[in-house]
Amino acid sequence: MRAQSALVPQGNHALALGFPGNLGNIEAYISAVNRIPMLTHDEETSLARRLRDQSDLGAAQKLVMSHLRLVVSIARGYLGYGLPHADLIQEGNIGLMKAVKRFDPDQGVRLVSYAMHWIKAEIHEYILKNWRLVKVATTKAQRKLFFNLRSHKESLDAMTPAQVDDLARELNVKREDVIEMETRMSGHDIALDAPSDDEDDKFAPIAYLSSDANEPTKALEARQYDRLQSEGLEAALEKLDPRSRRIVEARWLANDEGSGATLHELADEFGVSAERIRQIESAALKKMKGALAAYT
């Protein structure tokens, strides 16, 4: 409904949702939505059935308009996160429209009760995406803890051990989870560049984040190479028969670089031709390559 419906907010009319003209500011918008009359149960049911059975967007608009005050009320409860009230309301309006689209009037539930879940979910998603550059909560359990912790904290000070224990018991989570989430919430975003051109520049995050040694891809490649050199190589050698392993080790894994045995030296050792040693070596290396595939 967000993509197709004419009710989706656009541009400067993001909060208007069908109001003529531009309301100008958030106070005027709130005043306007509070003057919209509420629907009776029968009116709501009739409109919802028209939307469901006939895809009547006019009915959908009336359902949305009559519940805009609900969004305003819910959004007000999330002002403590430091995000604009207008943005919270706009996201809540999107949740309201999703609820209207999915609402079934024959389930015996009023739209106001059904829509609350969708409105809060949309506002929660917006807060989690915009409250920090780096997400503080990704799983369902972390999100629940995030919003409950924010509402339970009495001040900006760190929680006492007793408060941590009480909240962990109330939410049925580990106290370590509460401590970790509080730490993540208490953190703040820092600039990559130093604020001045003095000697402190070299201690700014950009100085070490741009280093090739600390670049994630380089670090992963180095770790993978080390694993290939240790576990992978030993596992691949174990796949070979004793003669093949001896030839590979003598040819390619000599302790001193450039001191590997020649084909003729190994031919004399095993009493076969140099060509035969080359064939055994080729087959062994091919077999090792297949074994090493699991480590790349």
PDB file of C-alpha atoms in Angstrom:
ATOM      1  CA  MET A   1       0.000   0.000   0.000  1.00  0.00           C
ATOM      2  CA  ARG A   2       2.993   2.253   0.583  1.00  0.00           C
ATOM      3  CA  ALA A   3       3.992   2.001  -3.047  1.00  0.00           C
ATOM      4  CA  GLN A   4       0.606   1.964  -4.750  1.00  0.00           C
ATOM      5  CA  SER A   5      -1.779   4.006  -2.620  1.00  0.00           C
ATOM      6  CA  ALA A   6      -2.521   7.668  -3.237  1.00  0.00           C
ATOM      7  CA  LEU A   7      -2.462   8.049   0.546  1.00  0.00           C
ATOM      8  CA  VAL A   8       1.305   7.650   0.791  1.00  0.00           C
ATOM      9  CA  PRO A   9       2.986  10.873   2.035  1.00  0.00           C
ATOM     10  CA  GLN A  10       4.867  12.860  -0.588  1.00  0.00           C
ATOM     11  CA  GLY A  11       7.143  15.880  -0.320  1.00  0.00           C
ATOM     12  CA  ASN A  12       6.007  18.799   1.859  1.00  0.00           C
ATOM     13  CA  HIS A  13       2.624  17.149   2.280  1.00  0.00           C
ATOM     14  CA  ALA A  14       4.169  14.181   4.103  1.00  0.00           C
ATOM     15  CA  LEU A  15       1.844  14.536   7.056  1.00  0.00           C
ATOM     16  CA  ALA A  16      -1.209  15.826   5.229  1.00  0.00           C
ATOM     17  CA  LEU A  17      -2.597  12.540   3.884  1.00  0.00           C
ATOM     18  CA  GLY A  18      -5.404  14.080   1.921  1.00  0.00           C
ATOM     19  CA  PHE A  19      -5.670  17.526   3.546  1.00  0.00           C
ATOM     20  CA  PRO A  20      -6.017  20.298   0.953  1.00  0.00           C
ATOM     21  CA  GLY A  21      -2.973  22.562   0.718  1.00  0.00           C
ATOM     22  CA  ASN A  22       0.060  22.646   3.010  1.00  0.00           C
ATOM     23  CA  LEU A  23      -0.645  22.727   6.736  1.00  0.00           C
ATOM     24  CA  GLY A  24       2.678  24.456   7.301  1.00  0.00           C
ATOM     25  CA  ASN A  25       3.837  22.997  10.643  1.00  0.00           C
ATOM     26  CA  ILE A  26       3.386  20.103  12.987  1.00  0.00           C
ATOM     27  CA  GLU A  27       1.150  22.042  15.392  1.00  0.00           C
ATOM     28  CA  ALA A  28      -1.304  22.879  12.602  1.00  0.00           C
ATOM     29  CA  TYR A  29      -1.304  19.248  11.489  1.00  0.00           C
ATOM     30  CA  ILE A  30      -2.019  17.942  14.984  1.00  0.00           C
ATOM     31  CA  SER A  31      -4.789  20.484  15.441  1.00  0.00           C
ATOM     32  CA  ALA A  32      -6.314  19.444  12.095  1.00  0.00           C
ATOM     33  CA  VAL A  33      -6.285  15.697  12.767  1.00  0.00           C
ATOM     34  CA  ASN A  34      -7.793  16.181  16.204  1.00  0.00           C
ATOM     35  CA  ARG A  35     -10.792  17.854  14.580  1.00  0.00           C
ATOM     36  CA  ILE A  36     -11.507  14.864  12.313  1.00  0.00           C
ATOM     37  CA  PRO A  37     -14.537  13.009  13.705  1.00  0.00           C
ATOM     38  CA  MET A  38     -14.142   9.438  14.857  1.00  0.00           C
ATOM     39  CA  LEU A  39     -16.071   6.694  13.064  1.00  0.00           C
ATOM     40  CA  THR A  40     -18.792   4.688  14.707  1.00  0.00           C
ATOM     41  CA  HIS A  41     -18.405   0.916  14.797  1.00  0.00           C
ATOM     42  CA  ASP A  42     -20.936   0.499  11.991  1.00  0.00           C
ATOM     43  CA  GLU A  43     -19.260   3.136   9.821  1.00  0.00           C
ATOM     44  CA  GLU A  44     -15.862   1.541  10.342  1.00  0.00           C
ATOM     45  CA  THR A  45     -17.172  -1.915   9.457  1.00  0.00           C
ATOM     46  CA  SER A  46     -18.911  -0.662   6.324  1.00  0.00           C
ATOM     47  CA  LEU A  47     -15.832   1.197   5.082  1.00  0.00           C
ATOM     48  CA  ALA A  48     -13.521  -1.732   5.827  1.00  0.00           C
ATOM     49  CA  ARG A  49     -15.745  -4.115   3.867  1.00  0.00           C
ATOM     50  CA  ARG A  50     -15.818  -1.720   0.907  1.00  0.00           C
ATOM     51  CA  LEU A  51     -12.015  -1.639   0.942  1.00  0.00           C
ATOM     52  CA  ARG A  52     -11.688  -5.388   1.287  1.00  0.00           C
ATOM     53  CA  ASP A  53     -14.345  -6.388  -1.224  1.00  0.00           C
ATOM     54  CA  GLN A  54     -14.182  -3.548  -3.757  1.00  0.00           C
ATOM     55  CA  SER A  55     -10.646  -2.141  -3.267  1.00  0.00           C
ATOM     56  CA  ASP A  56     -12.304   1.226  -2.575  1.00  0.00           C
ATOM     57  CA  LEU A  57      -9.467   3.708  -1.911  1.00  0.00           C
ATOM     58  CA  GLY A  58     -11.974   6.328  -0.836  1.00  0.00           C
ATOM     59  CA  ALA A  59     -13.050   4.052   1.999  1.00  0.00           C
ATOM     60  CA  ALA A  60      -9.394   3.419   2.867  1.00  0.00           C
ATOM     61  CA  GLN A  61      -8.717   7.140   3.063  1.00  0.00           C
ATOM     62  CA  LYS A  62     -11.618   7.697   5.451  1.00  0.00           C
ATOM     63  CA  LEU A  63     -10.384   4.881   7.687  1.00  0.00           C
ATOM     64  CA  VAL A  64      -6.879   6.331   7.737  1.00  0.00           C
ATOM     65  CA  MET A  65      -8.007   9.924   8.296  1.00  0.00           C
ATOM     66  CA  SER A  66     -10.207   9.019  11.241  1.00  0.00           C
ATOM     67  CA  HIS A  67      -7.272   7.328  13.018  1.00  0.00           C
ATOM     68  CA  LEU A  68      -4.528   9.907  12.432  1.00  0.00           C
ATOM     69  CA  ARG A  69      -4.982  11.199  15.988  1.00  0.00           C
ATOM     70  CA  LEU A  70      -4.052   7.721  17.211  1.00  0.00           C
ATOM     71  CA  VAL A  71      -0.707   7.980  15.402  1.00  0.00           C
ATOM     72  CA  VAL A  72      -0.053  11.404  16.931  1.00  0.00           C
ATOM     73  CA  SER A  73      -0.727  10.016  20.393  1.00  0.00           C
ATOM     74  CA  ILE A  74       1.538   7.000  19.942  1.00  0.00           C
ATOM     75  CA  ALA A  75       4.353   8.997  18.308  1.00  0.00           C
ATOM     76  CA  ARG A  76       4.379  11.421  21.254  1.00  0.00           C
ATOM     77  CA  GLY A  77       5.495   8.576  23.485  1.00  0.00           C
ATOM     78  CA  TYR A  78       8.730   8.192  21.498  1.00  0.00           C
ATOM     79  CA  LEU A  79       9.943  11.802  21.660  1.00  0.00           C
ATOM     80  CA  GLY A  80      12.621  10.806  24.195  1.00  0.00           C
ATOM     81  CA  TYR A  81      14.773   9.305  21.453  1.00  0.00           C
ATOM     82  CA  GLY A  82      15.660  12.723  20.089  1.00  0.00           C
ATOM     83  CA  LEU A  83      14.056  12.261  16.675  1.00  0.00           C
ATOM     84  CA  PRO A  84      11.692  14.826  15.083  1.00  0.00           C
ATOM     85  CA  HIS A  85       8.068  14.461  16.112  1.00  0.00           C
ATOM     86  CA  ALA A  86       6.960  14.993  12.518  1.00  0.00           C
ATOM     87  CA  ASP A  87       9.144  12.127  11.298  1.00  0.00           C
ATOM     88  CA  LEU A  88       7.804   9.811  14.001  1.00  0.00           C
ATOM     89  CA  ILE A  89       4.247  10.696  12.999  1.00  0.00           C
ATOM     90  CA  GLN A  90       4.980  10.145   9.317  1.00  0.00           C
ATOM     91  CA  GLU A  91       6.400   6.680   9.975  1.00  0.00           C
ATOM     92  CA  GLY A  92       3.444   5.908  12.204  1.00  0.00           C
ATOM     93  CA  ASN A  93       1.114   6.961   9.394  1.00  0.00           C
ATOM     94  CA  ILE A  94       2.777   4.404   7.145  1.00  0.00           C
ATOM     95  CA  GLY A  95       2.115   1.766   9.790  1.00  0.00           C
ATOM     96  CA  LEU A  96      -1.505   2.907   9.995  1.00  0.00           C
ATOM     97  CA  MET A  97      -1.950   2.544   6.231  1.00  0.00           C
ATOM     98  CA  LYS A  98      -0.469  -0.957   6.354  1.00  0.00           C
ATOM     99  CA  ALA A  99      -2.930  -1.832   9.116  1.00  0.00           C
ATOM    100  CA  VAL A 100      -5.889  -0.463   7.142  1.00  0.00           C
ATOM    101  CA  LYS A 101      -4.872  -2.498   4.110  1.00  0.00           C
ATOM    102  CA  ARG A 102      -4.746  -5.734   6.136  1.00  0.00           C
ATOM    103  CA  PHE A 103      -7.699  -5.078   8.450  1.00  0.00           C
ATOM    104  CA  ASP A 104     -10.536  -7.619   8.417  1.00  0.00           C
ATOM    105  CA  PRO A 105     -13.730  -6.153   9.934  1.00  0.00           C
ATOM    106  CA  ASP A 106     -15.231  -9.605  10.445  1.00  0.00           C
ATOM    107  CA  GLN A 107     -12.632 -10.649  13.023  1.00  0.00           C
ATOM    108  CA  GLY A 108     -14.479  -8.832  15.802  1.00  0.00           C
ATOM    109  CA  VAL A 109     -11.611  -6.398  16.553  1.00  0.00           C
ATOM    110  CA  ARG A 110     -11.789  -2.621  16.221  1.00  0.00           C
ATOM    111  CA  LEU A 111      -9.310  -0.977  13.873  1.00  0.00           C
ATOM    112  CA  VAL A 112      -7.848   1.125  16.680  1.00  0.00           C
ATOM    113  CA  SER A 113      -6.689  -2.001  18.519  1.00  0.00           C
ATOM    114  CA  TYR A 114      -5.396  -3.683  15.375  1.00  0.00           C
ATOM    115  CA  ALA A 115      -3.573  -0.605  14.089  1.00  0.00           C
ATOM    116  CA  MET A 116      -1.601   0.044  17.276  1.00  0.00           C
ATOM    117  CA  HIS A 117       0.714  -2.886  16.542  1.00  0.00           C
ATOM    118  CA  TRP A 118       1.472  -1.718  13.009  1.00  0.00           C
ATOM    119  CA  ILE A 119       1.994   1.902  14.027  1.00  0.00           C
ATOM    120  CA  LYS A 120       4.418   0.993  16.822  1.00  0.00           C
ATOM    121  CA  ALA A 121       6.281  -1.484  14.621  1.00  0.00           C
ATOM    122  CA  GLU A 122       6.893   1.146  11.953  1.00  0.00           C
ATOM    123  CA  ILE A 123       8.038   3.735  14.501  1.00  0.00           C
ATOM    124  CA  HIS A 124      10.309   1.182  16.179  1.00  0.00           C
ATOM    125  CA  GLU A 125      11.930   0.354  12.852  1.00  0.00           C
ATOM    126  CA  TYR A 126      12.492   4.034  12.116  1.00  0.00           C
ATOM    127  CA  ILE A 127      14.059   4.682  15.532  1.00  0.00           C
ATOM    128  CA  LEU A 128      16.404   1.708  15.260  1.00  0.00           C
ATOM    129  CA  LYS A 129      17.554   2.795  11.801  1.00  0.00           C
ATOM    130  CA  ASN A 130      18.131   6.438  12.697  1.00  0.00           C
ATOM    131  CA  TRP A 131      19.027   6.576  16.377  1.00  0.00           C
ATOM    132  CA  ARG A 132      22.614   5.501  15.701  1.00  0.00           C
ATOM    133  CA  LEU A 133      24.720   5.176  12.563  1.00  0.00           C
ATOM    134  CA  VAL A 134      25.394   1.606  13.693  1.00  0.00           C
ATOM    135  CA  LYS A 135      22.369  -0.477  14.643  1.00  0.00           C
ATOM    136  CA  VAL A 136      22.087  -1.137  18.368  1.00  0.00           C
ATOM    137  CA  ALA A 137      19.458  -3.874  18.073  1.00  0.00           C
ATOM    138  CA  THR A 138      18.972  -6.426  15.322  1.00  0.00           C
ATOM    139  CA  THR A 139      17.132  -9.404  16.800  1.00  0.00           C
ATOM    140  CA  LYS A 140      13.580  -9.394  18.130  1.00  0.00           C
ATOM    141  CA  ALA A 141      14.842  -9.938  21.686  1.00  0.00           C
ATOM    142  CA  GLN A 142      17.326  -7.074  21.387  1.00  0.00           C
ATOM    143  CA  ARG A 143      14.627  -4.731  20.083  1.00  0.00           C
ATOM    144  CA  LYS A 144      12.345  -5.554  23.011  1.00  0.00           C
ATOM    145  CA  LEU A 145      15.196  -4.956  25.436  1.00  0.00           C
ATOM    146  CA  PHE A 146      16.157  -1.691  23.703  1.00  0.00           C
ATOM    147  CA  PHE A 147      12.735  -0.075  24.034  1.00  0.00           C
ATOM    148  CA  ASN A 148      12.078  -1.411  27.529  1.00  0.00           C
ATOM    149  CA  LEU A 149      15.486  -0.296  28.740  1.00  0.00           C
ATOM    150  CA  ARG A 150      14.969   3.188  27.339  1.00  0.00           C
ATOM    151  CA  SER A 151      11.650   3.563  29.152  1.00  0.00           C
ATOM    152  CA  HIS A 152      12.942   2.091  32.435  1.00  0.00           C
ATOM    153  CA  LYS A 153      16.055   4.238  32.772  1.00  0.00           C
ATOM    154  CA  GLU A 154      15.294   6.999  35.247  1.00  0.00           C
ATOM    155  CA  SER A 155      18.242   9.199  34.214  1.00  0.00           C
ATOM    156  CA  LEU A 156      21.263   9.357  31.944  1.00  0.00           C
ATOM    157  CA  ASP A 157      23.384   7.772  34.688  1.00  0.00           C
ATOM    158  CA  ALA A 158      24.391   4.136  34.495  1.00  0.00           C
ATOM    159  CA  MET A 159      21.982   1.679  36.055  1.00  0.00           C
ATOM    160  CA  THR A 160      22.832   0.278  39.450  1.00  0.00           C
ATOM    161  CA  PRO A 161      23.356  -3.499  39.847  1.00  0.00           C
ATOM    162  CA  ALA A 162      19.979  -3.717  41.602  1.00  0.00           C
ATOM    163  CA  GLN A 163      18.231  -1.936  38.713  1.00  0.00           C
ATOM    164  CA  VAL A 164      19.929  -4.256  36.215  1.00  0.00           C
ATOM    165  CA  ASP A 165      18.780  -7.313  38.169  1.00  0.00           C
ATOM    166  CA  ASP A 166      15.209  -6.005  38.436  1.00  0.00           C
ATOM    167  CA  LEU A 167      14.949  -5.276  34.712  1.00  0.00           C
ATOM    168  CA  ALA A 168      16.518  -8.608  33.740  1.00  0.00           C
ATOM    169  CA  ARG A 169      14.019 -10.416  35.947  1.00  0.00           C
ATOM    170  CA  GLU A 170      11.077  -8.397  34.613  1.00  0.00           C
ATOM    171  CA  LEU A 171      11.991  -8.988  30.947  1.00  0.00           C
ATOM    172  CA  ASN A 172      13.194 -12.562  31.532  1.00  0.00           C
ATOM    173  CA  VAL A 173      16.632 -11.931  30.026  1.00  0.00           C
ATOM    174  CA  LYS A 174      20.188 -12.346  31.289  1.00  0.00           C
ATOM    175  CA  ARG A 175      21.615  -9.473  33.306  1.00  0.00           C
ATOM    176  CA  GLU A 176      24.618  -9.538  30.947  1.00  0.00           C
ATOM    177  CA  ASP A 177      22.256  -8.722  28.071  1.00  0.00           C
ATOM    178  CA  VAL A 178      20.896  -5.715  29.963  1.00  0.00           C
ATOM    179  CA  ILE A 179      24.416  -4.449  30.693  1.00  0.00           C
ATOM    180  CA  GLU A 180      25.500  -4.905  27.079  1.00  0.00           C
ATOM    181  CA  MET A 181      22.461  -3.081  25.692  1.00  0.00           C
ATOM    182  CA  GLU A 182      22.878  -0.207  28.146  1.00  0.00           C
ATOM    183  CA  THR A 183      26.510   0.126  27.071  1.00  0.00           C
ATOM    184  CA  ARG A 184      25.536   0.183  23.410  1.00  0.00           C
ATOM    185  CA  MET A 185      22.819   2.759  24.057  1.00  0.00           C
ATOM    186  CA  SER A 186      25.165   4.951  26.081  1.00  0.00           C
ATOM    187  CA  GLY A 187      27.734   5.084  23.304  1.00  0.00           C
ATOM    188  CA  HIS A 188      27.820   7.898  20.805  1.00  0.00           C
ATOM    189  CA  ASP A 189      28.829   8.362  17.212  1.00  0.00           C
ATOM    190  CA  ILE A 190      32.279   9.858  16.624  1.00  0.00           C
ATOM    191  CA  ALA A 191      33.693  11.615  13.611  1.00  0.00           C
ATOM    192  CA  LEU A 192      36.153   9.735  11.429  1.00  0.00           C
ATOM    193  CA  ASP A 193      38.263  12.869  10.986  1.00  0.00           C
ATOM    194  CA  ALA A 194      39.864  14.810  13.812  1.00  0.00           C
ATOM    195  CA  PRO A 195      38.291  18.228  14.487  1.00  0.00           C
ATOM    196  CA  SER A 196      41.552  20.110  13.936  1.00  0.00           C
ATOM    197  CA  ASP A 197      44.813  19.964  11.993  1.00  0.00           C
ATOM    198  CA  ASP A 198      47.111  19.537  14.968  1.00  0.00           C
ATOM    199  CA  GLU A 199      49.070  16.479  16.034  1.00  0.00           C
ATOM    200  CA  ASP A 200      45.881  14.776  17.260  1.00  0.00           C
ATOM    201  CA  ASP A 201      44.967  14.082  13.628  1.00  0.00           C
ATOM    202  CA  LYS A 202      46.975  10.897  13.620  1.00  0.00           C
ATOM    203  CA  PHE A 203      44.835   9.505  16.439  1.00  0.00           C
ATOM    204  CA  ALA A 204      41.549  10.063  14.588  1.00  0.00           C
ATOM    205  CA  PRO A 205      39.725   6.855  13.526  1.00  0.00           C
ATOM    206  CA  ILE A 206      40.362   7.592   9.853  1.00  0.00           C
ATOM    207  CA  ALA A 207      44.096   7.204  10.490  1.00  0.00           C
ATOM    208  CA  TYR A 208      43.870   3.556  11.461  1.00  0.00           C
ATOM    209  CA  LEU A 209      40.667   2.568   9.676  1.00  0.00           C
ATOM    210  CA  SER A 210      42.321   3.365   6.350  1.00  0.00           C
ATOM    211  CA  SER A 211      45.310   1.156   7.078  1.00  0.00           C
ATOM    212  CA  ASP A 212      45.562  -1.890   4.824  1.00  0.00           C
ATOM    213  CA  ALA A 213      46.612  -3.964   7.816  1.00  0.00           C
ATOM    214  CA  ASN A 214      43.272  -3.310   9.530  1.00  0.00           C
ATOM    215  CA  GLU A 215      41.095  -3.436   6.419  1.00  0.00           C
ATOM    216  CA  PRO A 216      38.508  -6.218   6.982  1.00  0.00           C
ATOM    217  CA  THR A 217      39.015  -7.864   3.588  1.00  0.00           C
ATOM    218  CA  LYS A 218      42.781  -7.956   4.042  1.00  0.00           C
ATOM    219  CA  ALA A 219      42.425  -9.349   7.539  1.00  0.00           C
ATOM    220  CA  LEU A 220      40.067 -12.107   6.334  1.00  0.00           C
ATOM    221  CA  GLU A 221      42.390 -12.972   3.467  1.00  0.00           C
ATOM    222  CA  ALA A 222      45.356 -13.206   5.838  1.00  0.00           C
ATOM    223  CA  ARG A 223      43.396 -15.419   8.227  1.00  0.00           C
ATOM    224  CA  GLN A 224      42.239 -17.635   5.378  1.00  0.00           C
ATOM    225  CA  TYR A 225      45.811 -17.909   4.045  1.00  0.00           C
ATOM    226  CA  ASP A 226      47.124 -18.905   7.475  1.00  0.00           C
ATOM    227  CA  ARG A 227      44.431 -21.585   7.750  1.00  0.00           C
ATOM    228  CA  LEU A 228      45.269 -22.823   4.269  1.00  0.00           C
ATOM    229  CA  GLN A 229      48.948 -23.031   5.170  1.00  0.00           C
ATOM    230  CA  SER A 230      48.371 -24.974   8.362  1.00  0.00           C
ATOM    231  CA  GLU A 231      45.198 -27.074   8.443  1.00  0.00           C
ATOM    232  CA  GLY A 232      44.594 -27.197   4.712  1.00  0.00           C
ATOM    233  CA  LEU A 233      48.069 -28.206   3.630  1.00  0.00           C
ATOM    234  CA  GLU A 234      48.381 -30.934   6.240  1.00  0.00           C
ATOM    235  CA  ALA A 235      44.954 -32.337   5.368  1.00  0.00           C
ATOM    236  CA  ALA A 236      45.815 -32.352   1.668  1.00  0.00           C
ATOM    237  CA  LEU A 237      49.127 -34.147   2.253  1.00  0.00           C
ATOM    238  CA  GLU A 238      47.346 -36.826   4.280  1.00  0.00           C
ATOM    239  CA  LYS A 239      45.312 -37.683   1.175  1.00  0.00           C
ATOM    240  CA  LEU A 240      48.480 -38.813  -0.646  1.00  0.00           C
ATOM    241  CA  ASP A 241      50.200 -42.165  -0.577  1.00  0.00           C
ATOM    242  CA  PRO A 242      53.702 -42.194   1.011  1.00  0.00           C
ATOM    243  CA  ARG A 243      55.589 -41.984  -2.317  1.00  0.00           C
ATOM    244  CA  SER A 244      53.484 -39.108  -3.655  1.00  0.00           C
ATOM    245  CA  ARG A 245      53.793 -37.225  -0.377  1.00  0.00           C
ATOM    246  CA  ARG A 246      57.574 -37.697  -0.356  1.00  0.00           C
ATOM    247  CA  ILE A 247      57.827 -36.327  -3.902  1.00  0.00           C
ATOM    248  CA  VAL A 248      55.654 -33.262  -3.182  1.00  0.00           C
ATOM    249  CA  GLU A 249      57.461 -32.462   0.053  1.00  0.00           C
ATOM    250  CA  ALA A 250      60.881 -32.891  -1.538  1.00  0.00           C
ATOM    251  CA  ARG A 251      59.961 -30.802  -4.578  1.00  0.00           C
ATOM    252  CA  TRP A 252      57.885 -28.010  -3.048  1.00  0.00           C
ATOM    253  CA  LEU A 253      58.080 -28.022   0.743  1.00  0.00           C
ATOM    254  CA  ALA A 254      61.808 -28.042   1.374  1.00  0.00           C
ATOM    255  CA  ASN A 255      62.882 -25.968   4.379  1.00  0.00           C
ATOM    256  CA  ASP A 256      65.285 -23.814   2.387  1.00  0.00           C
ATOM    257  CA  GLU A 257      63.810 -21.855  -0.495  1.00  0.00           C
ATOM    258  CA  GLY A 258      65.191 -22.993  -3.846  1.00  0.00           C
ATOM    259  CA  SER A 259      66.585 -26.245  -2.450  1.00  0.00           C
ATOM    260  CA  GLY A 260      63.840 -28.561  -3.688  1.00  0.00           C
ATOM    261  CA  ALA A 261      64.877 -31.917  -5.132  1.00  0.00           C
ATOM    262  CA  THR A 262      65.078 -32.328  -8.895  1.00  0.00           C
ATOM    263  CA  LEU A 263      63.103 -34.878 -10.894  1.00  0.00           C
ATOM    264  CA  HIS A 264      66.286 -36.819 -11.620  1.00  0.00           C
ATOM    265  CA  GLU A 265      67.280 -36.967  -7.949  1.00  0.00           C
ATOM    266  CA  LEU A 266      63.901 -38.402  -7.020  1.00  0.00           C
ATOM    267  CA  ALA A 267      64.026 -40.751 -10.015  1.00  0.00           C
ATOM    268  CA  ASP A 268      67.268 -42.208  -8.676  1.00  0.00           C
ATOM    269  CA  GLU A 269      65.738 -42.485  -5.167  1.00  0.00           C
ATOM    270  CA  PHE A 270      62.691 -44.457  -6.332  1.00  0.00           C
ATOM    271  CA  GLY A 271      64.353 -46.300  -9.216  1.00  0.00           C
ATOM    272  CA  VAL A 272      62.017 -44.921 -11.908  1.00  0.00           C
ATOM    273  CA  SER A 273      62.352 -42.460 -14.757  1.00  0.00           C
ATOM    274  CA  ALA A 274      62.221 -38.688 -14.298  1.00  0.00           C
ATOM    275  CA  GLU A 275      59.081 -38.619 -16.475  1.00  0.00           C
ATOM    276  CA  ARG A 276      57.390 -41.033 -14.103  1.00  0.00           C
ATOM    277  CA  ILE A 277      58.270 -38.772 -11.148  1.00  0.00           C
ATOM    278  CA  ARG A 278      56.738 -35.816 -13.049  1.00  0.00           C
ATOM    279  CA  GLN A 279      53.517 -37.787 -13.634  1.00  0.00           C
ATOM    280  CA  ILE A 280      53.257 -38.781  -9.965  1.00  0.00           C
ATOM    281  CA  GLU A 281      53.903 -35.181  -8.922  1.00  0.00           C
ATOM    282  CA  SER A 282      51.249 -33.846 -11.311  1.00  0.00           C
ATOM    283  CA  ALA A 283      48.630 -36.321 -10.086  1.00  0.00           C
ATOM    284  CA  ALA A 284      49.483 -35.582  -6.437  1.00  0.00           C
ATOM    285  CA  LEU A 285      49.191 -31.820  -6.900  1.00  0.00           C
ATOM    286  CA  LYS A 286      45.821 -32.237  -8.630  1.00  0.00           C
ATOM    287  CA  LYS A 287      44.575 -34.379  -5.750  1.00  0.00           C
ATOM    288  CA  MET A 288      45.819 -31.835  -3.208  1.00  0.00           C
ATOM    289  CA  LYS A 289      44.089 -29.022  -5.079  1.00  0.00           C
ATOM    290  CA  GLY A 290      40.769 -30.802  -4.681  1.00  0.00           C
ATOM    291  CA  ALA A 291      41.381 -31.325  -0.960  1.00  0.00           C
ATOM    292  CA  LEU A 292      42.341 -27.662  -0.471  1.00  0.00           C
ATOM    293  CA  ALA A 293      39.102 -26.444  -2.085  1.00  0.00           C
ATOM    294  CA  ALA A 294      37.333 -26.872   1.254  1.00  0.00           C
ATOM    295  CA  TYR A 295      39.667 -24.297   2.827  1.00  0.00           C
ATOM    296  CA  THR A 296      39.356 -21.545   0.203  1.00  0.00           C
TER     297      THR A 296
END
